[in-house]
Every structure is written in structure tokens, then in C-alpha cells.
XYZ file of N, CA and C in Angstrom:
198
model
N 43.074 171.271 -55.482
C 43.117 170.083 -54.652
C 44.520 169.483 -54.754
N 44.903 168.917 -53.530
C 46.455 168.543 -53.456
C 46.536 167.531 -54.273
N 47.686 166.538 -54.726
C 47.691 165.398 -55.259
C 47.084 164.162 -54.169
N 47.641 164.507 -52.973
C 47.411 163.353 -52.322
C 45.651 163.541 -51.914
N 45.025 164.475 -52.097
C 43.392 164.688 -52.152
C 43.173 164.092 -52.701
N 43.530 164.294 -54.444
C 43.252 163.674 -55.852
C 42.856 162.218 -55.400
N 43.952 162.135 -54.992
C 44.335 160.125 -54.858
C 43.093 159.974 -54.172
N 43.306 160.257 -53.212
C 42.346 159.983 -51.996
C 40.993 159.914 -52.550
N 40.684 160.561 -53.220
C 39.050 160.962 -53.705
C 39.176 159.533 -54.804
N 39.985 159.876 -55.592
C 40.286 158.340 -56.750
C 39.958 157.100 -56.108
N 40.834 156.755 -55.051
C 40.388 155.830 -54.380
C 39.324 155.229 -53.737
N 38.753 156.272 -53.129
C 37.417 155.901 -52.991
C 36.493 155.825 -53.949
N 36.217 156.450 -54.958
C 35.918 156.823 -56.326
C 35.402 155.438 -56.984
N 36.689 154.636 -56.693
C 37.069 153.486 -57.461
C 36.248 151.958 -56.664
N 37.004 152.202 -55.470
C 36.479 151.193 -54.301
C 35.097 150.920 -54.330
N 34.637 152.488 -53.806
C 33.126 152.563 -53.546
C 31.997 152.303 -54.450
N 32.674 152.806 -55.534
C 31.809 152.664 -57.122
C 31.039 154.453 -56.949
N 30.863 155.089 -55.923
C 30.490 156.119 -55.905
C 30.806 157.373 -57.051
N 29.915 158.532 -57.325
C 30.075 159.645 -57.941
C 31.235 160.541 -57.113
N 31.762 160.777 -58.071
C 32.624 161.775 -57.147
C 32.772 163.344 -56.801
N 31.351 163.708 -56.849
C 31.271 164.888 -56.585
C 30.129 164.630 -55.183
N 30.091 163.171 -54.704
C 29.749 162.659 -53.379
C 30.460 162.545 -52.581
N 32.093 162.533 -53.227
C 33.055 162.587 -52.278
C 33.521 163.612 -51.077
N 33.325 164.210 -50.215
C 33.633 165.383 -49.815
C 34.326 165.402 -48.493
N 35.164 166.209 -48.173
C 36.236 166.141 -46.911
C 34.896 165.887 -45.799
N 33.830 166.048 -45.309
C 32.767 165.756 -44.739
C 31.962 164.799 -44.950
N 32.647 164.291 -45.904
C 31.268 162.978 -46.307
C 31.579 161.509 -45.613
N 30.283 160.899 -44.898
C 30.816 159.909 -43.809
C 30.631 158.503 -44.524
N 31.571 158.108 -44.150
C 32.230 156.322 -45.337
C 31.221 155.812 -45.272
N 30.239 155.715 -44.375
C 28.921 154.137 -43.833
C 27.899 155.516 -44.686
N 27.529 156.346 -43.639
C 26.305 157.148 -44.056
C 25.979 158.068 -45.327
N 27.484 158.702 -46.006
C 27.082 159.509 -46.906
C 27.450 158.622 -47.927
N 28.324 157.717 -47.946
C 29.184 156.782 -49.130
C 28.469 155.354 -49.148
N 27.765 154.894 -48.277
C 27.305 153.450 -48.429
C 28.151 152.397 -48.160
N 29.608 152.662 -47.339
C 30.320 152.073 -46.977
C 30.134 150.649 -46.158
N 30.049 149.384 -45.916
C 29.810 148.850 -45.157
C 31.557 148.286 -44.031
N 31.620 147.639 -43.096
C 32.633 147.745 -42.720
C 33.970 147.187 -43.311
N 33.609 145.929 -44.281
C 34.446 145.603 -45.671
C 35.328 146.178 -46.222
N 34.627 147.602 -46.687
C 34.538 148.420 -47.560
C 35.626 149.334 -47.021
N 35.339 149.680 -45.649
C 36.045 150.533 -44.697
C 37.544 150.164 -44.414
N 37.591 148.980 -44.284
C 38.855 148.087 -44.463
C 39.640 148.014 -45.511
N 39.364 147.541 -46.658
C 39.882 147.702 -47.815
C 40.210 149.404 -48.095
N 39.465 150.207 -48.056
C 39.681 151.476 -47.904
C 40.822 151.996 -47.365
N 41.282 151.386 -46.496
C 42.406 152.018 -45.324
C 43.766 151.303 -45.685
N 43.117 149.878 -46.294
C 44.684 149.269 -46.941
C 45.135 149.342 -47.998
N 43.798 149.790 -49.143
C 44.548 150.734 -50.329
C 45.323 152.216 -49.854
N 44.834 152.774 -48.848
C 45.791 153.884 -48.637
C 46.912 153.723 -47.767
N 47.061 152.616 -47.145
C 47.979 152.671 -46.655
C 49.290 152.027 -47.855
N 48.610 151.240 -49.060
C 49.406 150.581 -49.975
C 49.417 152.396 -50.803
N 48.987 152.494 -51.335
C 49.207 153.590 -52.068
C 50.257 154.634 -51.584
N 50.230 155.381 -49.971
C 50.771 155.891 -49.836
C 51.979 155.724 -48.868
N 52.423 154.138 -48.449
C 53.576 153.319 -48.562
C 53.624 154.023 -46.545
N 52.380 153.782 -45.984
C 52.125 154.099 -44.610
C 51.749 152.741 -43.681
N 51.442 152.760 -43.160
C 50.435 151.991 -41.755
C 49.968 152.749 -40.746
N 48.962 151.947 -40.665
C 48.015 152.475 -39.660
C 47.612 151.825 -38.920
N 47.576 152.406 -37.590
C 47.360 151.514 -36.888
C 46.267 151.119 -36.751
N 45.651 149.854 -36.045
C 43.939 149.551 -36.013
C 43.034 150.400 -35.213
N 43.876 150.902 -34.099
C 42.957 151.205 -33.159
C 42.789 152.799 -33.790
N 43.843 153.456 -34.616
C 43.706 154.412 -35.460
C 42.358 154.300 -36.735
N 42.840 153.354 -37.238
C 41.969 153.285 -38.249
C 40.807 153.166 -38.228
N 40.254 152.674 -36.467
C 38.574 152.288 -36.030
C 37.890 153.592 -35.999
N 38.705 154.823 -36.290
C 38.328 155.833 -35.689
C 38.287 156.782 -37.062
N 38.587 156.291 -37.942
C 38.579 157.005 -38.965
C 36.841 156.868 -40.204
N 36.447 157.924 -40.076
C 34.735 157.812 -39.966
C 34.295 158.823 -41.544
N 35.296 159.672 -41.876
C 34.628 160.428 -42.836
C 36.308 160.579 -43.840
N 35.887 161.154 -45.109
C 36.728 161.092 -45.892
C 37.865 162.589 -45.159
């Protein structure tokens, strides 16, 4: 797994409170993770803080699974 996977999985890991062998490139933020839309938010601005990006909103509405 790449580093920036690592992170990625960490992060949610952390956020979500989830197991992380629930984490999976297929697994959906609301339905497989328990994500509510909060959750989904904060989600997108730890990675965008972590990996020193932005995103845009209308990008980020669209972003549905890990």
C-alpha cells in the first residue's frame, strides 16, 4: 500500500472511529463507514490539510467511497 493509501486509511481510521480492515478502496463513507454528512466534511478537510491540496466543493459532493 502506497504511503499516501496509508494516510488515507489512517485518516479515516481516526475520524470515523472505524476498524480498519473496514476500510476498503470500495467501501462507501455514509453506507459501509457510518459516515454522516459532518463526518464527510471533516473528512475532505483533513485531507485536504494533510496533503496541502483543495478541493473543490462541487468536487468534493461527489466524492462517495474511500
Amino acid at each position: 500500500m502506497s504511503d499516501i493509501a496509508t494516510r488515507v486509511k489512517e485518516i479515516i481510521v481516526d475520524k470515523l472511529g472505524v476498524d480498519e480492515a473496514e476500510v476498503t478502496a470500495e467501501a462507501s463513507f455514509t453506507n459501509d463507514l457510518g459516515a454522516d454528512s459532518l463526518d464527510t466534511v471533516e473528512l475532505i478537510m483533513e485531507f485536504e490539510k494533510e496533503f496541502n491540496i483543495g478541493i473543490p466543493d462541487d468536487q468534493a459532493e461527489s466524492i462517495s467511497t474511500v
